[in-house]
CSV table of C-alpha atoms in Angstrom, one decimal:
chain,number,residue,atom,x,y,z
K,1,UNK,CA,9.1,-144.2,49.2
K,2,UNK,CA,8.6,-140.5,48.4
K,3,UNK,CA,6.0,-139.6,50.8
K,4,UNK,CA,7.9,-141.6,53.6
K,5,UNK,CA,10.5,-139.5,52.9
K,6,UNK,CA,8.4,-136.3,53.3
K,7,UNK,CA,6.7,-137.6,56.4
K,8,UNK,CA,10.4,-138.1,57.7
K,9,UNK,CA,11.3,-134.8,56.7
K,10,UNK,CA,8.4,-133.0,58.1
K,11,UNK,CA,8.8,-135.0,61.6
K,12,UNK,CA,12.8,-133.8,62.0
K,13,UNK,CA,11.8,-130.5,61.3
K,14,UNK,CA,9.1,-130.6,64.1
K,15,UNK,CA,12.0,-132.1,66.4
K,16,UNK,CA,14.1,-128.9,65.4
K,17,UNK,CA,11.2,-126.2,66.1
K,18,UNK,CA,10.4,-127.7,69.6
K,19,UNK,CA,14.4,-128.2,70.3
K,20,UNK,CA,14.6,-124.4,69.5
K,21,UNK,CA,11.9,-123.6,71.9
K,22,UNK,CA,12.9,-125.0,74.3
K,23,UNK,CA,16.3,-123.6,74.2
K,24,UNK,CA,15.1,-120.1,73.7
K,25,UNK,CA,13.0,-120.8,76.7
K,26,UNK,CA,15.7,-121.9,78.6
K,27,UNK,CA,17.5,-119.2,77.6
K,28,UNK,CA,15.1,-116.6,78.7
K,29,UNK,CA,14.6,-117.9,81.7
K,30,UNK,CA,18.0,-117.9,82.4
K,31,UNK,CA,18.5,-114.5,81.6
K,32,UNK,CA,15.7,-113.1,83.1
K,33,UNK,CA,17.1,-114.9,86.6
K,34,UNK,CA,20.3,-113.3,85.9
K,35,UNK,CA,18.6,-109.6,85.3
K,36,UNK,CA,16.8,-109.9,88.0
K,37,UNK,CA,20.1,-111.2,90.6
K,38,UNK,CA,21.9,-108.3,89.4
K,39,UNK,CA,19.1,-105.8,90.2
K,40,UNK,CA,19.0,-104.9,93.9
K,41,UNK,CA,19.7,-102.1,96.0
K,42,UNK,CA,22.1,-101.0,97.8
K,43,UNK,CA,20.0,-100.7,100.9
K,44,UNK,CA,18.2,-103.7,102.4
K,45,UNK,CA,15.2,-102.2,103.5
K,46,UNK,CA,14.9,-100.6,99.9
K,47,UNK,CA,11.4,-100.2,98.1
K,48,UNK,CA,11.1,-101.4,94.4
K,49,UNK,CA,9.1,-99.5,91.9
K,50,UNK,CA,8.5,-100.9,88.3
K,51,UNK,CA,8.0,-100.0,85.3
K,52,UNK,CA,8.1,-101.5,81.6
K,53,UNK,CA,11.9,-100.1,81.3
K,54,UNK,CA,12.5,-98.8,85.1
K,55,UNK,CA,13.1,-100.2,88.0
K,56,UNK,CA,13.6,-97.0,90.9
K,57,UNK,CA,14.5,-98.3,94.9
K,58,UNK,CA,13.5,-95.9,97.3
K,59,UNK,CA,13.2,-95.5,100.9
K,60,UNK,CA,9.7,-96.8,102.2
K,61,UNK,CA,8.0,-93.4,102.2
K,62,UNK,CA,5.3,-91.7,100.4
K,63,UNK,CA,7.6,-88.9,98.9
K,64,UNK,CA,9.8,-91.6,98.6
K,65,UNK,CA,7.8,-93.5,95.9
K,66,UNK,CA,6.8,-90.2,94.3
K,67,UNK,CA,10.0,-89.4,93.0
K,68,UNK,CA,11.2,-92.9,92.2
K,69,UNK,CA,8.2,-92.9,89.9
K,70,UNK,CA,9.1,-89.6,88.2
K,71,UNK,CA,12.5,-90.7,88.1
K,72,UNK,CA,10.8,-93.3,85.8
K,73,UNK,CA,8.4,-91.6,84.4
K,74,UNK,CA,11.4,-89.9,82.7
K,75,UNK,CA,12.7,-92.3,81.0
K,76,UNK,CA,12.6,-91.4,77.5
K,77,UNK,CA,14.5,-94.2,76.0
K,78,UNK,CA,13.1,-98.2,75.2
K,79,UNK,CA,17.0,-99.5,77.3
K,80,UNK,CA,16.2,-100.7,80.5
K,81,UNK,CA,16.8,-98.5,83.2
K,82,UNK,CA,17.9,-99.2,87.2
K,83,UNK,CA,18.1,-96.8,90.0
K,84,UNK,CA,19.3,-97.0,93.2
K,85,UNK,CA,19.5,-93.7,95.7
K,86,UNK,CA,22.0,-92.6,98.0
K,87,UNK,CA,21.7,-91.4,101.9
K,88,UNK,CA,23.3,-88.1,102.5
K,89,UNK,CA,23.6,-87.5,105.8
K,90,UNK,CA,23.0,-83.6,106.7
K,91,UNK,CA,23.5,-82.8,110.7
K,92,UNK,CA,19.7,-84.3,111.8
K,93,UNK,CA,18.2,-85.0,108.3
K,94,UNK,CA,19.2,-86.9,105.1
K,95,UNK,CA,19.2,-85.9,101.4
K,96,UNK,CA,17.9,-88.7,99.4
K,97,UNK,CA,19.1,-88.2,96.5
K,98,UNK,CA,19.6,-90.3,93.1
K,99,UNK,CA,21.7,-87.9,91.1
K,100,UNK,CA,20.7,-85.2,88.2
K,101,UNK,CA,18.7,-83.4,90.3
K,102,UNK,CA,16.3,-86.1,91.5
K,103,UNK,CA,16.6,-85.8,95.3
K,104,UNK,CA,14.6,-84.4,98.3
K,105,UNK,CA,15.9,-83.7,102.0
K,106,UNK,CA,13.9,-85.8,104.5
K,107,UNK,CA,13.7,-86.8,108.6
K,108,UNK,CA,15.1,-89.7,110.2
K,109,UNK,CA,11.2,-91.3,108.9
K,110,UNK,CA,12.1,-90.2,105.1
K,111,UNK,CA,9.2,-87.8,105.2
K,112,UNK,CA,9.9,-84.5,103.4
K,113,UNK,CA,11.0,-81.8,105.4
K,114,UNK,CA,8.5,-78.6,106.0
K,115,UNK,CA,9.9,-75.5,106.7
K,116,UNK,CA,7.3,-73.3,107.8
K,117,UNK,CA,9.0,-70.7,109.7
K,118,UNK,CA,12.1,-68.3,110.5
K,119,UNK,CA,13.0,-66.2,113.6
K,120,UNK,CA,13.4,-62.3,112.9
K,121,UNK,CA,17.3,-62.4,112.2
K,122,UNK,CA,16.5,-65.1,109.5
K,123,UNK,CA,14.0,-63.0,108.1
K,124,UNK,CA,17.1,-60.0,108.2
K,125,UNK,CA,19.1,-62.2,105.9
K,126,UNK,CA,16.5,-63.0,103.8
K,127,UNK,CA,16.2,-59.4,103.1
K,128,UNK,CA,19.8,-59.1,102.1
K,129,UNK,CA,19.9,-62.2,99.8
K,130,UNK,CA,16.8,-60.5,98.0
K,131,UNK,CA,18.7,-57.5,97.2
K,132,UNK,CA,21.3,-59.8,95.7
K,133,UNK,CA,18.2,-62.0,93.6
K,134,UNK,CA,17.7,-58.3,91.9
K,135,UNK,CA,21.0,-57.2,91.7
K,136,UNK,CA,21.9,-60.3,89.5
K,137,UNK,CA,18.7,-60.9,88.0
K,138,UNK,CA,16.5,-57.4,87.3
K,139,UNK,CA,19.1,-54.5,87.7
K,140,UNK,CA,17.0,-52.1,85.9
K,141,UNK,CA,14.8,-52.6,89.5
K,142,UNK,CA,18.0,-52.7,91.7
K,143,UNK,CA,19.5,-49.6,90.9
K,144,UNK,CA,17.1,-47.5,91.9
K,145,UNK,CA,16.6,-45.8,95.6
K,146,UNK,CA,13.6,-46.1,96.5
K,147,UNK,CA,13.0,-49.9,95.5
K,148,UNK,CA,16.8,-50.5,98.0
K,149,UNK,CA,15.0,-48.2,100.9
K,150,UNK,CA,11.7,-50.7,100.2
K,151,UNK,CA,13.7,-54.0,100.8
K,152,UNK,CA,15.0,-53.3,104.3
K,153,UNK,CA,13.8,-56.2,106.9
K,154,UNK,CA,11.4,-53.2,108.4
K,155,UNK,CA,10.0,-52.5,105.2
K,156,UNK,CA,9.1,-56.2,103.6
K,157,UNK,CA,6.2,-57.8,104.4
K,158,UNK,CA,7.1,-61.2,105.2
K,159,UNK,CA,3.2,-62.4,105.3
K,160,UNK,CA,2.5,-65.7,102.9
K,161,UNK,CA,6.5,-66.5,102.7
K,162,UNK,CA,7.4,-70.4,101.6
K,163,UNK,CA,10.4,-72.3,101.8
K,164,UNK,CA,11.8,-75.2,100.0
K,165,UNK,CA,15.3,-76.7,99.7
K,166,UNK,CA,17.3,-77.3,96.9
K,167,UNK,CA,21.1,-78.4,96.5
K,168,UNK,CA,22.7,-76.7,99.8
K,169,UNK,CA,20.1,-73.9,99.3
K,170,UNK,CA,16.7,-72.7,101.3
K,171,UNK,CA,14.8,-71.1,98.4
K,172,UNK,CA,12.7,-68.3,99.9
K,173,UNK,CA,9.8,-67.0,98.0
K,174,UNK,CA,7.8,-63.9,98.9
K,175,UNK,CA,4.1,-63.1,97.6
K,176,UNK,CA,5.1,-59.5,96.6
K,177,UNK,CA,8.6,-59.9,94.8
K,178,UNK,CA,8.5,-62.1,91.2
K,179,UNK,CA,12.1,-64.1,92.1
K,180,UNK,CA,13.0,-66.9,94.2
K,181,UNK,CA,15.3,-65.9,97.0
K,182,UNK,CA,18.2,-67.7,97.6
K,183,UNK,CA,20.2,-68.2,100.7
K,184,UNK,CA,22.8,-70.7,102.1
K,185,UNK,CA,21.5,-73.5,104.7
K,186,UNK,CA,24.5,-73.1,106.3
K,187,UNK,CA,23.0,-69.4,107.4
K,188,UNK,CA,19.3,-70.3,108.1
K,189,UNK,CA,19.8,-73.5,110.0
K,190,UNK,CA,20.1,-72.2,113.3
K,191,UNK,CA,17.1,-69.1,112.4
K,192,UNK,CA,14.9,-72.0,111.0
K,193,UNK,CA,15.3,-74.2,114.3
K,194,UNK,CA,17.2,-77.2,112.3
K,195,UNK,CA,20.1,-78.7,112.5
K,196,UNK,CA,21.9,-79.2,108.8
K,197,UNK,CA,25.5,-80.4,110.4
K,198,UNK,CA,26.9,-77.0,109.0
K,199,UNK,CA,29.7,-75.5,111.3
K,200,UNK,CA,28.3,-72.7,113.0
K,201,UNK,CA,30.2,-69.6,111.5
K,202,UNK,CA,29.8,-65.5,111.5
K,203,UNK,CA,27.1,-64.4,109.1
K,204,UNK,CA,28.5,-61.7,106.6
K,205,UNK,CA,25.8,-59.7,104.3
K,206,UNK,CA,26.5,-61.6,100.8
K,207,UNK,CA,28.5,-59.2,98.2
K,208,UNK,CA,27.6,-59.3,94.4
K,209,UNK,CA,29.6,-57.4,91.8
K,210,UNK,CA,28.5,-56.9,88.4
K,211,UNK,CA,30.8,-55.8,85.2
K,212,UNK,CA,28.1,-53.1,84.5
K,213,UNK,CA,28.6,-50.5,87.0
K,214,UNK,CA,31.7,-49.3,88.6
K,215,UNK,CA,33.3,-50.2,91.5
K,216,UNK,CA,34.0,-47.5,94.4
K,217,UNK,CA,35.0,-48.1,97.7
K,218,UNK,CA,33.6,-45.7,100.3
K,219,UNK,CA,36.4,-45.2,103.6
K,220,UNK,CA,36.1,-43.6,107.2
K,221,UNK,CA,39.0,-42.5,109.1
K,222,UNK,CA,39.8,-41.5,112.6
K,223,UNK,CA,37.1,-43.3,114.6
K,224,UNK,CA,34.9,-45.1,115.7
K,225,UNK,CA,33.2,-42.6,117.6
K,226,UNK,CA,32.7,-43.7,121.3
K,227,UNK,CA,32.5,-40.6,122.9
K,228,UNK,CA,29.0,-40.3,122.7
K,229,UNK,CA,26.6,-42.9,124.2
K,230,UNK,CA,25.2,-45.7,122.3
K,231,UNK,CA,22.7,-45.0,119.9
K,232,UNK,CA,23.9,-41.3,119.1
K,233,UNK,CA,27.0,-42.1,117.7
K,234,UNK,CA,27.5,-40.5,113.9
K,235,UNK,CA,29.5,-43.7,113.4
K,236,UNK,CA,26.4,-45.9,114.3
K,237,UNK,CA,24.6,-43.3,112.2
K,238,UNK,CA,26.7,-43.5,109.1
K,239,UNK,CA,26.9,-47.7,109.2
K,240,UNK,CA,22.7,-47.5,109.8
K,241,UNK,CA,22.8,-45.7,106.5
K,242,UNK,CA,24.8,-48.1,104.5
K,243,UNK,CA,22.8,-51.1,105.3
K,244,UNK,CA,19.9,-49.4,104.6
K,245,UNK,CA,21.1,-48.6,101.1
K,246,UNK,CA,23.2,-51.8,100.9
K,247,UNK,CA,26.5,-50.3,100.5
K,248,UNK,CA,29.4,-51.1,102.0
K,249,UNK,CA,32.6,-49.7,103.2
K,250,UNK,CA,36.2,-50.4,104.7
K,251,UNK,CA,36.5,-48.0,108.2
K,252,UNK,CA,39.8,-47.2,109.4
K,253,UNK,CA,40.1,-47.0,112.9
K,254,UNK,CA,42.6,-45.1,115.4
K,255,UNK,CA,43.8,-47.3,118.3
K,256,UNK,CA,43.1,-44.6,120.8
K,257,UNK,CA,39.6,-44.5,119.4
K,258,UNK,CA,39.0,-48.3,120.2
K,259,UNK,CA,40.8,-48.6,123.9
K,260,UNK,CA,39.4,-44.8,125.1
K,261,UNK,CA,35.8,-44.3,126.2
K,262,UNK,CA,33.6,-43.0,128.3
K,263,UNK,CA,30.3,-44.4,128.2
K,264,UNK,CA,30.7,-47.0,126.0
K,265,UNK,CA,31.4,-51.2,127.5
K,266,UNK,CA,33.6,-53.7,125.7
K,267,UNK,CA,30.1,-55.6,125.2
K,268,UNK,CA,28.7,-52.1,123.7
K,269,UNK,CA,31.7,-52.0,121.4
K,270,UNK,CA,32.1,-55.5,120.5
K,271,UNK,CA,27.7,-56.0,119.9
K,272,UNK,CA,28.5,-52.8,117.3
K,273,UNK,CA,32.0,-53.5,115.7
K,274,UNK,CA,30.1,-57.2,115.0
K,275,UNK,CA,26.9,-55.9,113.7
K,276,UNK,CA,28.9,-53.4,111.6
K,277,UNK,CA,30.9,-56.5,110.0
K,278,UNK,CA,27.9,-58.8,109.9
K,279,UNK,CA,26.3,-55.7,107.6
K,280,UNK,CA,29.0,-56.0,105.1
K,281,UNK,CA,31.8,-53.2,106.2
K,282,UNK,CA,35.8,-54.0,106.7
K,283,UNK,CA,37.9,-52.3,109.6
K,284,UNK,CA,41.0,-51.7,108.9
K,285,UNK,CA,44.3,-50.0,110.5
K,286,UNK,CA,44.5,-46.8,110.8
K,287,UNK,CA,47.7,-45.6,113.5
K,288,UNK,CA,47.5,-46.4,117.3
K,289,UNK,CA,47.7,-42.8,117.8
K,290,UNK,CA,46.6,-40.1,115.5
K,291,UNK,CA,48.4,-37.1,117.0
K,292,UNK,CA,51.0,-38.4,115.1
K,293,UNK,CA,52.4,-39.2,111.6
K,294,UNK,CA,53.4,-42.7,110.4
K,295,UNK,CA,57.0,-41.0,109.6
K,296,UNK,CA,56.9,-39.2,113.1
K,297,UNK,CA,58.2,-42.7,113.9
K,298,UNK,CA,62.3,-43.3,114.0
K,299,UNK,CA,62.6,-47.0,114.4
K,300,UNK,CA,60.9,-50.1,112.5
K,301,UNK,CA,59.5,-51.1,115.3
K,302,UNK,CA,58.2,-48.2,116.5
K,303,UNK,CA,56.5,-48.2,113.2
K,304,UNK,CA,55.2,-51.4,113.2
K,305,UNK,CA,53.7,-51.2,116.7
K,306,UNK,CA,51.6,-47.8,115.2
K,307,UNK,CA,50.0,-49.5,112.6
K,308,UNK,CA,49.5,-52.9,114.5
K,309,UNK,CA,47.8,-50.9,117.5
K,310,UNK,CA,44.6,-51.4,116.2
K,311,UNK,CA,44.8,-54.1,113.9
K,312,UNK,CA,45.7,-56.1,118.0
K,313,UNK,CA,43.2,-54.2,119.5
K,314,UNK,CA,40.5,-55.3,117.1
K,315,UNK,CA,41.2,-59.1,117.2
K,316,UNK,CA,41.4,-59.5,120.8
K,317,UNK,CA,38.5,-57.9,121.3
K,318,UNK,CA,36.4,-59.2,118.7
K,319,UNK,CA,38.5,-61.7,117.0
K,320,UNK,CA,38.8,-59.8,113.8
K,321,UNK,CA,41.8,-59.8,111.5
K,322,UNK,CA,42.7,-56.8,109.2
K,323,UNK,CA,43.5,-56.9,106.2
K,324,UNK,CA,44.8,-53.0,105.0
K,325,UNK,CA,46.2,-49.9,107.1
K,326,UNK,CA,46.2,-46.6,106.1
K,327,UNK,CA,48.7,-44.4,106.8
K,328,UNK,CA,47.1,-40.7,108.2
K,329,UNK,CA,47.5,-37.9,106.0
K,330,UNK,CA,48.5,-40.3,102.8
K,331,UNK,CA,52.2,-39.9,103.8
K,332,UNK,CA,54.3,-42.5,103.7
K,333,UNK,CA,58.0,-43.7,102.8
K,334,UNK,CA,59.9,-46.7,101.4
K,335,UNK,CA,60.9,-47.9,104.7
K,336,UNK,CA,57.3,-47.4,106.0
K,337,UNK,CA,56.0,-49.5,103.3
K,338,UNK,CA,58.7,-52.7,103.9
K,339,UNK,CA,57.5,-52.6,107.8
K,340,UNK,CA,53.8,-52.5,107.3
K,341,UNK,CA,52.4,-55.7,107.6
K,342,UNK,CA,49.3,-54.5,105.2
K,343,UNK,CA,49.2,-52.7,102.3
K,344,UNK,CA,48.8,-49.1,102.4
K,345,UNK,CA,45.5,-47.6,101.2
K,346,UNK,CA,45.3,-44.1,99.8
K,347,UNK,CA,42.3,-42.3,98.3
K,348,UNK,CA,41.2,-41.3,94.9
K,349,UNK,CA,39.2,-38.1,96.3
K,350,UNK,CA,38.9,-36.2,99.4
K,351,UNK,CA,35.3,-35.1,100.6
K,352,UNK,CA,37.0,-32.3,102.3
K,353,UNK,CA,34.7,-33.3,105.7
K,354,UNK,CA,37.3,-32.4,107.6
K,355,UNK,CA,37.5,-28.3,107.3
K,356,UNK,CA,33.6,-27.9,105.6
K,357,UNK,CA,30.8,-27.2,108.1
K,358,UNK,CA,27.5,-28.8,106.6
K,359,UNK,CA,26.5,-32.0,105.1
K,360,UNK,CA,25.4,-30.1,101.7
K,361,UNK,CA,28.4,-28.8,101.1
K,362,UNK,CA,30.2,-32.4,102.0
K,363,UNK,CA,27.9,-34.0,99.2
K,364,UNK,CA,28.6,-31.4,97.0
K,365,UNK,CA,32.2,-31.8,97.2
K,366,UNK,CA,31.8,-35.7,95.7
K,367,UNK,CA,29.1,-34.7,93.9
K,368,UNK,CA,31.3,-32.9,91.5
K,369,UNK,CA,33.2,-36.1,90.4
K,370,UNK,CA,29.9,-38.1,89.9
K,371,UNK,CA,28.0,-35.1,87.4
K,372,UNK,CA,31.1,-35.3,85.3
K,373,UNK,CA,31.2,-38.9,85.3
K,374,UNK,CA,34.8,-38.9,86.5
K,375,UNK,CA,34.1,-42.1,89.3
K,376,UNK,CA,35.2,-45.0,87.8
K,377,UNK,CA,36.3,-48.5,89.3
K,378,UNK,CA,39.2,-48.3,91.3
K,379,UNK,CA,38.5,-45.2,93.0
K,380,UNK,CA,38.6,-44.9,96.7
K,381,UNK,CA,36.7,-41.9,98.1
K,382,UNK,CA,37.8,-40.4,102.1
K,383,UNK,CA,35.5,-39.7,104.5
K,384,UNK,CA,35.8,-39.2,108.4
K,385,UNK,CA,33.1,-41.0,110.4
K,386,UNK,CA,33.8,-38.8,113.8
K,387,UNK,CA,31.3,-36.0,112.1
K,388,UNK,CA,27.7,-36.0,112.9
K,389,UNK,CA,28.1,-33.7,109.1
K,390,UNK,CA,29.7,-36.9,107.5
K,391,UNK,CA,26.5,-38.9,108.5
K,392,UNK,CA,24.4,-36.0,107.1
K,393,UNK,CA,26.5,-36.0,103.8
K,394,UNK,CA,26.1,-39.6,103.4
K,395,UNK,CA,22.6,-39.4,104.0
K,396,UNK,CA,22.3,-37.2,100.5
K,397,UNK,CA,25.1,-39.4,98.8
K,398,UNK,CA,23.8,-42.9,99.1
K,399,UNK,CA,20.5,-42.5,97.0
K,400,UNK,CA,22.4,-40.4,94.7
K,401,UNK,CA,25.4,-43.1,94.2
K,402,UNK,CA,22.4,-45.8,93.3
K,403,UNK,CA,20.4,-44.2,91.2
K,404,UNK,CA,23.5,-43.4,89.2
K,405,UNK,CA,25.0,-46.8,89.7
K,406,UNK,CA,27.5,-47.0,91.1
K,407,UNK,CA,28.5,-50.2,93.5
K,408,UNK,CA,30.0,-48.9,96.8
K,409,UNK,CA,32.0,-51.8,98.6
K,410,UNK,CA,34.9,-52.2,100.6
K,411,UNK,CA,38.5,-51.6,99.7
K,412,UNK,CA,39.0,-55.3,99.9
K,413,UNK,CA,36.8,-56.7,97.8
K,414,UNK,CA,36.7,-54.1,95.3
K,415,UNK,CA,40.6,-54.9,94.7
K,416,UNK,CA,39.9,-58.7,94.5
K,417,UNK,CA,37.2,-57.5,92.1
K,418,UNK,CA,40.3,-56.0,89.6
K,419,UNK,CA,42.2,-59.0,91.4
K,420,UNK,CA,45.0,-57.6,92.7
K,421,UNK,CA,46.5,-59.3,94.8
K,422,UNK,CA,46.4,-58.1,98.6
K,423,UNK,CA,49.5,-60.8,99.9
K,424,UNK,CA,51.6,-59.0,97.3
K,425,UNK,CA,50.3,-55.7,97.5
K,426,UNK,CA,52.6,-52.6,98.6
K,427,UNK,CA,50.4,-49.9,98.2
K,428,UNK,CA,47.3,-48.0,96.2
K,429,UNK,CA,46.0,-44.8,95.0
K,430,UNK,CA,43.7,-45.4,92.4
K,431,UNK,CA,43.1,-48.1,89.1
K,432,UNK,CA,46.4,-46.8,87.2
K,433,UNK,CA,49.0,-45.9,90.5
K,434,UNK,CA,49.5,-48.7,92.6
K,435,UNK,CA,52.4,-51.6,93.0
């Protein structure tokens, strides 16, 4: 009776093991068809790579697979992982791209893009954006002369250069220099012969302003000068010098200046005024007439018209819009300031270039301020670019300014630098006098 009752025993729980088997196989199975309904892509010509914990879609490619697998090669955890990229469309090419940094820009194929070239105005704004990697990065190396003389376009040698992209970036590398360049797509598509479905737009050297050094905005009165020919112009010759030292400045120009020339063409004038902006400097407002002072004027309008000569002059022939006018000689009034459109722009120090006869002595005179360390951010310094001695002054001053560290920017950015506000602006002096 005993043992029957054993064997009975034994045999239900036999019945119970299997029944549970069978249930967890069920049960597997069943989940496992789930997991594997719910894991598809996205896109129905998707790739599938596995792994223990990872499943990565991609787009049927060779560089396509690659990164799926590092994508799960990654994985650090023991959850299981899916991954499913997304198509970014960019003008002619795609970004494939699965999110934190897992992504790659391809063709219409999904093979990698290979950038192995860029035309000589590319290579120009390479150039500029490695001044900016130093500036930001090593400015022990920046400020110094002769390296800023050694990074012009004519002075790099562009032999062995490589190109990758990253984010909305063409990262430029260069054999002799130890950091990666970078520069906006939206700049290099065109000089790199693709198509990145960025708007074409007007290529402006890239400003960089550190808290370090101060802040001093150079400015020109009176010109431009067009009464020599091309090419021997001290304003050509001063705006040659700034790009080669990678300085900027804000140039306010006389409407009588812009509209009367001799031997210079609207497409002489515009090729300039647009390489001069392109290279980093501002124009500005200056008066339609110089033979005259801003309160010379007896109406509002009469007023207005003065300081908007140039300012019209300057977008209709070029498009440009100003942002600051300065009236001549510093003088100004209440009513002046409620009818100017722009706010007035004074100066912190006067080069005195208008009465001294040499470039030495015009150095000299700014010197003084910079061997007692009395520069400081904020301060605007007047210059007039209708002397061939100006040029020669700024020759001496611009290696001095860098080795001594100063930035030299325009007006405008230097006071969005201390953010003041230019809509709300009246008018400026210096740091501590302005409203």
């Amino acid at each position: 009776m005993a043992k029957r009752k054993i064997k009975s025993n034994v045999k239900s729980a036999l019945i119970i093991i299997v029944l549970c088997a069978l249930i967890f196989g069920v049960f597997y199975l069943l989940n496992s068809t789930s997991s594997s309904t719910k894991v598809s892509s996205i896109h129905s010509d998707a790739k599938t790579y596995k792994s223990s914990r990872c499943t990565a879609f991609y787009p049927d490619s060779k560089a396509g697979r690659q990164l799926a697998k590092q994508v799960c090669n990654d994985v650090s955890d023991k959850n299981e992982h899916v991954y499913d990229y997304s198509l970014i469309p960019y003008g002619d090419y795609y970004m494939v791209s699965y999110g934190n940094g897992y992504q790659y820009y391809a063709d219409q194929s999904f093979k990698p893009l290979v950038i192995s070239e860029s035309d000589e105005e590319g290579l120009r704004i390479v150039a500029d954006y490695l001044r900016i990697a130093y500036k930001k990065n090593q400015p022990k190396t920046y400020y110094d002369s002769s390296f800023i003389v050694n990074t012009t376009y004519e002075e790099i040698n562009f032999e062995g250069i490589t190109y990758e992209i990253e984010n909305e970036n063409l990262i430029c590398h260069l054999p002799d220099y130890d950091l990666p360049i970078e520069v906006p797509l939206k700049y290099m598509q065109t000089h790199i012969g693709m198509n990145f479905g960025y708007e074409n737009e007007d290529y402006v050297k890239p400003v960089y302003i550190d808290d370090e050094h101060p802040v001093i905005a150079l400015t020109f009165d009176d010109g431009p000068m067009f009464w020599y020919p091309p090419g021997e112009s001290s304003s050509q010759l001063i705006t040659d010098l700034l790009y080669k030292y990678d300085a900027s400045a804000t140039f306010f120009v006389s409407g009588t200046c812009l509209e009367s020339r001799d031997s210079w063409s609207d497409y002489e004038v515009y090729t300039y005024l647009k390489q001069s902006i392109s290279q980093g400097n501002e124009y500005a407002s200056y008066i339609q007439d110089h033979d005259y002072y801003l309160t010379d004027y007896y109406t509002a309008d009469e007023i207005e018209r003065a300081i908007k000569g140039p300012a019209n002059t300057l977008e209709q022939l070029i498009g440009y819009k100003v942002q600051l006018c300065r009236p001549p000689g510093g003088v100004f009034s209440n009513d002046i300031q409620n009818v100017s459109p722009y706010p007035l722009i004074l100066w912190t120090i006067d080069s005195d270039d208008w009465e001294l006869d040499t470039g030495e002595k015009i150095s000299n005179s700014v010197k003084t301020y910079m061997d007692d360390d009395l520069l400081e951010t904020g301060d605007i310094i007047l210059f007039h670019d209708i002397y061939f001695e100006t040029a020669d002054a700024i020759e001496i001053l611009l290696p001095q300014m860098i080795d001594k560290g100063y930035q030299l920017v325009t007006v405008s950015e230097m006071l969005n630098y201390m953010n003041i506000d230019l809509e709300t602006l009246g008018y400026y002096y210096n740091a501590n006098y302005y409203e």
